Tab-separated table of C-alpha atoms in Angstrom:
chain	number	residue	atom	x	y	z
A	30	UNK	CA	168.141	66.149	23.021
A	31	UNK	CA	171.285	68.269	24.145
A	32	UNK	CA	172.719	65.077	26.031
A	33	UNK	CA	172.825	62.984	22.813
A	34	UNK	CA	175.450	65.166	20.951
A	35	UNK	CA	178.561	63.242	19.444
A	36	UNK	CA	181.998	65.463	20.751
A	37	UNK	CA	181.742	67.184	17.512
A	38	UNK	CA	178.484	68.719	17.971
A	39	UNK	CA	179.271	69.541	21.360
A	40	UNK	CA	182.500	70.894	20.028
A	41	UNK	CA	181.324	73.201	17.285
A	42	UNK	CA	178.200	74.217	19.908
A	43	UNK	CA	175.604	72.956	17.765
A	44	UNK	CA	172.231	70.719	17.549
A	45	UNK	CA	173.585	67.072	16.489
A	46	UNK	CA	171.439	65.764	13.930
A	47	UNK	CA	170.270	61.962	13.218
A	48	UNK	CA	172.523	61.642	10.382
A	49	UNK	CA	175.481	63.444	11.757
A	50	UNK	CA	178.440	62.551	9.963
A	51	UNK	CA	180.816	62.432	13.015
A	52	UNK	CA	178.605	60.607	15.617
A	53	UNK	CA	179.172	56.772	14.842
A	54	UNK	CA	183.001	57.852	15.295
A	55	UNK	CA	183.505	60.570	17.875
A	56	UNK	CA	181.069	59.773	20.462
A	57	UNK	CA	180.544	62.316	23.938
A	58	UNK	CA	182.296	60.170	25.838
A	59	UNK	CA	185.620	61.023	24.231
A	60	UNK	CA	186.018	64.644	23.217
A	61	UNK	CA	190.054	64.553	22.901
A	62	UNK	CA	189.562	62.393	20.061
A	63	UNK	CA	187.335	65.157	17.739
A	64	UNK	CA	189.681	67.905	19.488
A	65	UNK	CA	192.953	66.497	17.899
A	66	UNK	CA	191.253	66.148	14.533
A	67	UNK	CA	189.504	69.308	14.619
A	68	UNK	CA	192.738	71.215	15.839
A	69	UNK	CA	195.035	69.340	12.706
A	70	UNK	CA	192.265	68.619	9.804
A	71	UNK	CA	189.375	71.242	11.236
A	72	UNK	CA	185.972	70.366	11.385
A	73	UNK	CA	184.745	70.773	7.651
A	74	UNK	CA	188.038	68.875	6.463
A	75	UNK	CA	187.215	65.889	8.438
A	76	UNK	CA	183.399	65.561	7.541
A	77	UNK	CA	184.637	66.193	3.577
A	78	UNK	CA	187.264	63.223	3.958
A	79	UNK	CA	184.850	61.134	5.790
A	80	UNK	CA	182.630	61.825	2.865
A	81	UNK	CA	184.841	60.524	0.388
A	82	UNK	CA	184.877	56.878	1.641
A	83	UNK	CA	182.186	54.120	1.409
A	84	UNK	CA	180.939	54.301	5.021
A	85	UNK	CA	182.047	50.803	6.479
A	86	UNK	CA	185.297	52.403	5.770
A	87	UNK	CA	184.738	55.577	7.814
A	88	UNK	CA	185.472	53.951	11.160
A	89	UNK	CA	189.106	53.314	10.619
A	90	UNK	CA	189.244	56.269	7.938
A	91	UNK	CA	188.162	58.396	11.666
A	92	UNK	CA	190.821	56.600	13.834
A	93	UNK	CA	193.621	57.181	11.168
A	94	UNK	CA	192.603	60.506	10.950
A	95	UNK	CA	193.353	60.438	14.603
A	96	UNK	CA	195.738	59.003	14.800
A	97	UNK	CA	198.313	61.436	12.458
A	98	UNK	CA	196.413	63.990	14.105
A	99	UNK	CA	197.624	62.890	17.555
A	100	UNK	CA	201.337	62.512	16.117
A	101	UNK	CA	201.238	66.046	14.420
A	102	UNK	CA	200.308	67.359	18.007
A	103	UNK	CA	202.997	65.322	19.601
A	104	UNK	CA	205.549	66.397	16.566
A	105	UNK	CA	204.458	70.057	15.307
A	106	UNK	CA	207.812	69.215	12.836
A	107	UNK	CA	207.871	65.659	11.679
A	108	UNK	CA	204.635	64.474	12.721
A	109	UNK	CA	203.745	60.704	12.046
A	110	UNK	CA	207.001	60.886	9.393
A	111	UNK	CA	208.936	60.945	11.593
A	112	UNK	CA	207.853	58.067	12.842
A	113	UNK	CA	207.908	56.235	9.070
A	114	UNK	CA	211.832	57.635	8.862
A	115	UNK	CA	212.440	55.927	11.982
A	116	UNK	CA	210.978	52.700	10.957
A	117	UNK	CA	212.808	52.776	7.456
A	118	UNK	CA	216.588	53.440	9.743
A	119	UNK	CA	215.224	50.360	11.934
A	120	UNK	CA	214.783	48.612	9.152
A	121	UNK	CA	217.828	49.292	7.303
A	122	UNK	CA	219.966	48.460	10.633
A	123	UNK	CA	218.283	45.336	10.853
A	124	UNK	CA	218.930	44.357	7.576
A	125	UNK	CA	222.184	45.676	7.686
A	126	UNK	CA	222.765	43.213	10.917
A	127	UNK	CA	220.692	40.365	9.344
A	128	UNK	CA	223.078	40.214	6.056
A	129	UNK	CA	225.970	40.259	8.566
A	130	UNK	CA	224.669	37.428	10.543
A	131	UNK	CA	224.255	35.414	7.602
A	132	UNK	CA	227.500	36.056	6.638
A	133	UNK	CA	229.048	34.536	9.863
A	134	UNK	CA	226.532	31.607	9.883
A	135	UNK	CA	227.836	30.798	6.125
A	136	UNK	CA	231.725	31.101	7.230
A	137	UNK	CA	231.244	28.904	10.353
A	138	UNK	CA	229.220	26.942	8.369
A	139	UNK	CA	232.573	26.475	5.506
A	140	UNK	CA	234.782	25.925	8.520
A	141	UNK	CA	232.611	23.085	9.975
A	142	UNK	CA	232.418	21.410	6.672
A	143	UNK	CA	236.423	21.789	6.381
A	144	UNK	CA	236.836	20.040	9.689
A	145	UNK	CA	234.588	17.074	9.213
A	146	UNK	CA	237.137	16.184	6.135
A	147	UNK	CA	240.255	16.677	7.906
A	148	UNK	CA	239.997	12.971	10.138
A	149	UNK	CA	240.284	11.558	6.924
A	150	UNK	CA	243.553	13.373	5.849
A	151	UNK	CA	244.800	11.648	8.784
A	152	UNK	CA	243.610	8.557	7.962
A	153	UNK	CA	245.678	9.152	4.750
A	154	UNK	CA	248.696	10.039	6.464
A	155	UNK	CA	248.757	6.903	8.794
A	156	UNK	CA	248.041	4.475	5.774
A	157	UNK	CA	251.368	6.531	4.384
A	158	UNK	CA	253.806	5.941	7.446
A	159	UNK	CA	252.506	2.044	7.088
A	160	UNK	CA	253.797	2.502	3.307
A	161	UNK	CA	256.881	3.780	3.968
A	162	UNK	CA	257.226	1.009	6.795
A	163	UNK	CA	256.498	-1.823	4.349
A	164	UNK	CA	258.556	-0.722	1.847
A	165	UNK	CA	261.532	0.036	4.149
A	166	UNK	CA	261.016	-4.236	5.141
A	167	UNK	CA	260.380	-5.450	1.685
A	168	UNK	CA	262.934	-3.561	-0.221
A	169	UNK	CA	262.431	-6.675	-3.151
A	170	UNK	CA	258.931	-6.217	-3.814
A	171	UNK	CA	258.536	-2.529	-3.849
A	172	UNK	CA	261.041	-2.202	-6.706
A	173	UNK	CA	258.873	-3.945	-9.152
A	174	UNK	CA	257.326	-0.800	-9.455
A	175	UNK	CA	259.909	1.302	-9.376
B	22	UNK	CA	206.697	93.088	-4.017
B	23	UNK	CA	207.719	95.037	-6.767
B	24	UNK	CA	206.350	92.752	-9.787
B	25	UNK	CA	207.337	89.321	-8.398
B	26	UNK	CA	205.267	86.385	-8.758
B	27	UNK	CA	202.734	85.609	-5.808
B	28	UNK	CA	203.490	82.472	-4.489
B	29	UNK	CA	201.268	79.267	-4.638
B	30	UNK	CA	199.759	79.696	-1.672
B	31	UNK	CA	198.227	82.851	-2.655
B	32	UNK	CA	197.607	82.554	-6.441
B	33	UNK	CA	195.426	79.497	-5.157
B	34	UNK	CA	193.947	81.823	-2.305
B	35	UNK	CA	193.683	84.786	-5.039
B	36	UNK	CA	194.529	87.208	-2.963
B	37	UNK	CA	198.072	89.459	-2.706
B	38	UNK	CA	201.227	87.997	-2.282
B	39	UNK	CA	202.827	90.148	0.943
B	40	UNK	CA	206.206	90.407	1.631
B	41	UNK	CA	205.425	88.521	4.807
B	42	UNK	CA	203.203	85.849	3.841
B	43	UNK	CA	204.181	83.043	5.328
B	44	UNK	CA	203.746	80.345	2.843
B	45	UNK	CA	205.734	82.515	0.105
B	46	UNK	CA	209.285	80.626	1.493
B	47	UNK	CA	208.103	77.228	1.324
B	48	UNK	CA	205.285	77.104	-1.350
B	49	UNK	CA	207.167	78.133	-4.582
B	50	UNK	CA	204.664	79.568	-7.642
B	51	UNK	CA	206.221	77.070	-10.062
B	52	UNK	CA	204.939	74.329	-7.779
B	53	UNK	CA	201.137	74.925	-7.690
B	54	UNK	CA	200.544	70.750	-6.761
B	55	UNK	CA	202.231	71.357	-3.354
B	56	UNK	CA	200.253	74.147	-2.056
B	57	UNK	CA	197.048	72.254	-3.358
B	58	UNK	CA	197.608	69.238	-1.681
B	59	UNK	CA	198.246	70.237	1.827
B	60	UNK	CA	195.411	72.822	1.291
B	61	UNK	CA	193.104	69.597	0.644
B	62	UNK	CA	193.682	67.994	3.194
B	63	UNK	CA	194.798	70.383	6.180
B	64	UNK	CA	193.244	73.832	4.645
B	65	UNK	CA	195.254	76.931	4.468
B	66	UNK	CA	194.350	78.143	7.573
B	67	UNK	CA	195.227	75.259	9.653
B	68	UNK	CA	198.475	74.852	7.977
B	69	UNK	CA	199.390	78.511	8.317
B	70	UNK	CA	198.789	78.272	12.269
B	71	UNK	CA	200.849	75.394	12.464
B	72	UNK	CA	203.801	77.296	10.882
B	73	UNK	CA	203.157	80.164	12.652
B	74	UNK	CA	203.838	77.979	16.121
B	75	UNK	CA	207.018	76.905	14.698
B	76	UNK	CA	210.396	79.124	14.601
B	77	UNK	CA	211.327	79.775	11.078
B	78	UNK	CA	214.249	77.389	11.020
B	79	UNK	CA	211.773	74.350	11.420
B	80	UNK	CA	209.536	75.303	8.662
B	81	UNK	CA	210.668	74.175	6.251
B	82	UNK	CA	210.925	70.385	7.635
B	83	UNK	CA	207.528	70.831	9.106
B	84	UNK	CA	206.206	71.322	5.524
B	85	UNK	CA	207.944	68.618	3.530
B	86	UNK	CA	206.476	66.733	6.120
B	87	UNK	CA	202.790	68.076	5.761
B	88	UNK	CA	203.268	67.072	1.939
B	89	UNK	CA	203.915	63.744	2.695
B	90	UNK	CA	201.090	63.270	4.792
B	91	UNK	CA	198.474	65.017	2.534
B	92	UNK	CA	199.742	63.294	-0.314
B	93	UNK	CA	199.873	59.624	1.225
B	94	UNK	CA	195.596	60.642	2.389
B	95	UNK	CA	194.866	61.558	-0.839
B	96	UNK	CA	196.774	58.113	-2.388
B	97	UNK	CA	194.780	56.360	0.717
B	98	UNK	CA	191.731	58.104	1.585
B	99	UNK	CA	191.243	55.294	4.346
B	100	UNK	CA	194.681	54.897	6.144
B	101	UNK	CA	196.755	57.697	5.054
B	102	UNK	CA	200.191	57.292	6.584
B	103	UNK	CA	198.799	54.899	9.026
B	104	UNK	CA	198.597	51.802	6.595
B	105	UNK	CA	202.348	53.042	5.778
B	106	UNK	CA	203.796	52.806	9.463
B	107	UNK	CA	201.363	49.675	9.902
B	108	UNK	CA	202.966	47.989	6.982
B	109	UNK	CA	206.629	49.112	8.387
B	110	UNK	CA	206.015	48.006	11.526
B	111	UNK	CA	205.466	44.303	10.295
B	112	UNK	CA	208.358	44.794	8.235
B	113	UNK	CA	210.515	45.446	11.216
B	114	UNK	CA	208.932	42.539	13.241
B	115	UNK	CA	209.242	39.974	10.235
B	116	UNK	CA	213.306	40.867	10.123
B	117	UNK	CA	213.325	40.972	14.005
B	118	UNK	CA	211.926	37.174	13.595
B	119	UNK	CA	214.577	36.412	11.141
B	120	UNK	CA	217.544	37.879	12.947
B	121	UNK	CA	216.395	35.884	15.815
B	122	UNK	CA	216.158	32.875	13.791
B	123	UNK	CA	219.391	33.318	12.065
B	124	UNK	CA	220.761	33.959	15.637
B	125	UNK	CA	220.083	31.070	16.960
B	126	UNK	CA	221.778	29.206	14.285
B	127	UNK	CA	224.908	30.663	15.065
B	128	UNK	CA	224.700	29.899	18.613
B	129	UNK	CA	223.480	26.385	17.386
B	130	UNK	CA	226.298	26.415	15.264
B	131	UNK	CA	229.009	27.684	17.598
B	132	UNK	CA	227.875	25.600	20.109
B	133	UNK	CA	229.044	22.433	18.421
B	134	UNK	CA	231.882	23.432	17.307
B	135	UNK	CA	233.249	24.460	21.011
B	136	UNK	CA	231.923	20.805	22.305
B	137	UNK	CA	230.523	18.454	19.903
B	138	UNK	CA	230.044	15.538	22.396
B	139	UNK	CA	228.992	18.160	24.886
B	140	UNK	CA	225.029	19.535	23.704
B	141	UNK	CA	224.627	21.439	26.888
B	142	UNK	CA	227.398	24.115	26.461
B	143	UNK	CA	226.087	27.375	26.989
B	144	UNK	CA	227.904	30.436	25.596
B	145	UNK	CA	227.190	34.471	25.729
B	146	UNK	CA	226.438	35.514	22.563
B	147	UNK	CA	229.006	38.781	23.416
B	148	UNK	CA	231.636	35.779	23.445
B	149	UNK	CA	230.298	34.857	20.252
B	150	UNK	CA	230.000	37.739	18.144
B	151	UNK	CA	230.823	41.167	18.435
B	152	UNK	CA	229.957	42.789	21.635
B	153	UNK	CA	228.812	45.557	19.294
B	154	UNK	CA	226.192	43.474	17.493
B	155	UNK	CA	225.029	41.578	20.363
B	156	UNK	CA	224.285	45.255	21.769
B	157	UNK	CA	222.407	46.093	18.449
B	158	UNK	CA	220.714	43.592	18.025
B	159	UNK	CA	219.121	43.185	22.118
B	160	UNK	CA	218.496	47.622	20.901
B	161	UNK	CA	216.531	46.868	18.361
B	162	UNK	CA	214.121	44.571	20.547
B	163	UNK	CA	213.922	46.406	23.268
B	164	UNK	CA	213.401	49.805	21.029
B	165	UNK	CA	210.254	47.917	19.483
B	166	UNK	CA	209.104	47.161	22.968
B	167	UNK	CA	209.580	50.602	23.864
B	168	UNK	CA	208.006	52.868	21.328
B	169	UNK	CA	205.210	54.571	21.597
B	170	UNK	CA	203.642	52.834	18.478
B	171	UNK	CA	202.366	50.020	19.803
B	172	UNK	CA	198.891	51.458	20.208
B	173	UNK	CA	198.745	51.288	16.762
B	174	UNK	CA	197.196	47.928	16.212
B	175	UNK	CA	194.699	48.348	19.345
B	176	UNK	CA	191.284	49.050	17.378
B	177	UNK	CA	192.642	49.461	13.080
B	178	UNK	CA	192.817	46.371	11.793
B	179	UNK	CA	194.696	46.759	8.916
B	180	UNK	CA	195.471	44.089	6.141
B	181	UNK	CA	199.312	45.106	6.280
B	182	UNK	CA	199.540	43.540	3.042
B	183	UNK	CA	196.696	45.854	1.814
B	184	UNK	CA	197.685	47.565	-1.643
B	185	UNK	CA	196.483	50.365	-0.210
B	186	UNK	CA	198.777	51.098	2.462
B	187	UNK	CA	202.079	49.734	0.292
B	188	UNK	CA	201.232	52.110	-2.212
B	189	UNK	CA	201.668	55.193	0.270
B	190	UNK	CA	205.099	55.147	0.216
B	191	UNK	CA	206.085	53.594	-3.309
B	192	UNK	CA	208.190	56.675	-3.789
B	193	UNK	CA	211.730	57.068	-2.652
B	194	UNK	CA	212.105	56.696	0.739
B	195	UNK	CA	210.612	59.430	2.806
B	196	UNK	CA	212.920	62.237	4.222
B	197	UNK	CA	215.643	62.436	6.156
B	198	UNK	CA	215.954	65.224	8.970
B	199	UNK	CA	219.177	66.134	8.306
B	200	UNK	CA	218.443	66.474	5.228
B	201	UNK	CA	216.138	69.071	5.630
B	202	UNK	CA	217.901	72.440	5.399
């Protein structure tokens, strides 16, 4: 029946068999989808690669397919690498920013830990000023151990 | 062409090697592997269309590029490149998480040390840090909002831990446009 043809078939112009190897994944309903591939991969390409992979795999090997197909269309240059050199600079930045962020977190980190001793430096110091006090009113007993 | 080699393209084709055939710049005859691999997967004819639509200054780039792709399919049959940007993308989401984290530590942080008694002091992170990273860093959020890749997930359900789609890219990273000339 002519109505029943997957968007390949109806593509290439031709009867769509029960075993067509494009119908599970390019169905009528959505004929930009076989277009893209067809227009990146062509026709033959696509069936060979869909081919090569145990069929529960051919669903997502289909929408891949599409998928770079789609970014090759959208990028005649770069296509979907240019979207993997993108996500390697984001990456890089980000790491870049994390290593920098740890950084600071370790220095404030150091300074807290510096100012949680300091009360007792001055804890010292006052216990010193009382020394110097006592000594300075019992000149007698400090020179024993002088 | 006077006695000079056919190029890759067309010693794979078997046919002659004109002095306008438009593979000849970018598909070398001592690399045969390069020609083969973007004939596998895109076919000659597909790939010499998509040159043609390009001005000659962009070629080159444009092929490096079809390369890569053809050889990350034939390394992943299933995902291709795909399972490579998948697996990037959850890099860039896992450091997002842990610049976030490591963040908030320094507000956490910086927030005690202003007011120790005081836990409700709230600070800018511009008067924290560096305007310029607090700028970065609220970029590189809003940049992963705003991509266009975010359709990726919507009906491929990758394992982005698959071997598969690590192995894609397990040479150097992939080019750089300005490297391309």
């Amino acid at each position: 029946m002519i109505s029943g043809r997957c968007a390949a078939c109806k593509n290439q112009r031709r009867k769509c068999p029960s075993n067509c190897i494009f119908s599970p994944y390019f169905p009528a309903n959505d004929p930009q989808k076989f277009a893209c591939v067809h227009k990146i991969y062509g026709g033959s390409n696509v069936g060979r690669m869909l081919q090569g992979v145990p069929t529960y795999l051919r669903e997502q090997a289909a929408n891949a397919l599409y998928l770079e197909a789609k970014w090759r269309i959208d990028d005649p240059i770069y296509g979907c690498v240019g979207i993997i050199s993108s996500f390697y600079e984001q990456i890089q930045n980000a790491e870049i920013e994390l290593a920098k962020i740890q950084t600071q977190v370790a220095f404030y980190k150091l300074q807290t830990q510096h100012v949680e001793a300091e009360p007792n430096l001055e804890v010292l110091q006052s216990q010193s000023i009382n020394m110097e006090q006592f000594e300075s009113d019992n000149p007698t007993i400090t020179s024993w151990f002088n | 062409m006077g006695g000079s080699s056919p190029c890759a393209s067309c010693k794979l084709l078997r046919r002659r090697c004109t002095k306008e055939c438009i593979f000849a710049p970018y598909f070398p005859s001592d690399d045969p592997r390069k020609f083969a691999i973007v004939h596998k997967v895109f076919g000659a004819s597909n790939v010499s269309k998509m040159l043609q639509e390009l001005p000659i200054d962009q070629r080159g780039d444009a092929v490096s590029s079809l390369v890569y792709e053809a050889t990350a399919r034939v390394r992943d049959p299933v995902y291709g490149c795909v399972g490579a940007i998948s697996y990037l993308q959850n890099q860039v989401t896992q450091l997002q998480m842990q610049l976030a984290v490591a963040q908030a530590e320094i507000l956490s942080i910086h927030q005690m040390q202003q007011d120790p008694s005081n836990n409700n002091t709230t600070l800018l992170p511009s008067q924290l840090l560096d305007q310029d990273y607090s700028e970065k860093f609220l970029l590189l959020s809003s940049a992963e909002n705003n991509n266009n890749y975010d359709f990726l997930p919507q009906y491929l359900s990758f394992a982005s831990s698959s071997s598969s789609s690590s192995n894609v890219f397990q040479d150097s990273e992939p080019l750089k446009r300005e490297s391309f000339c």
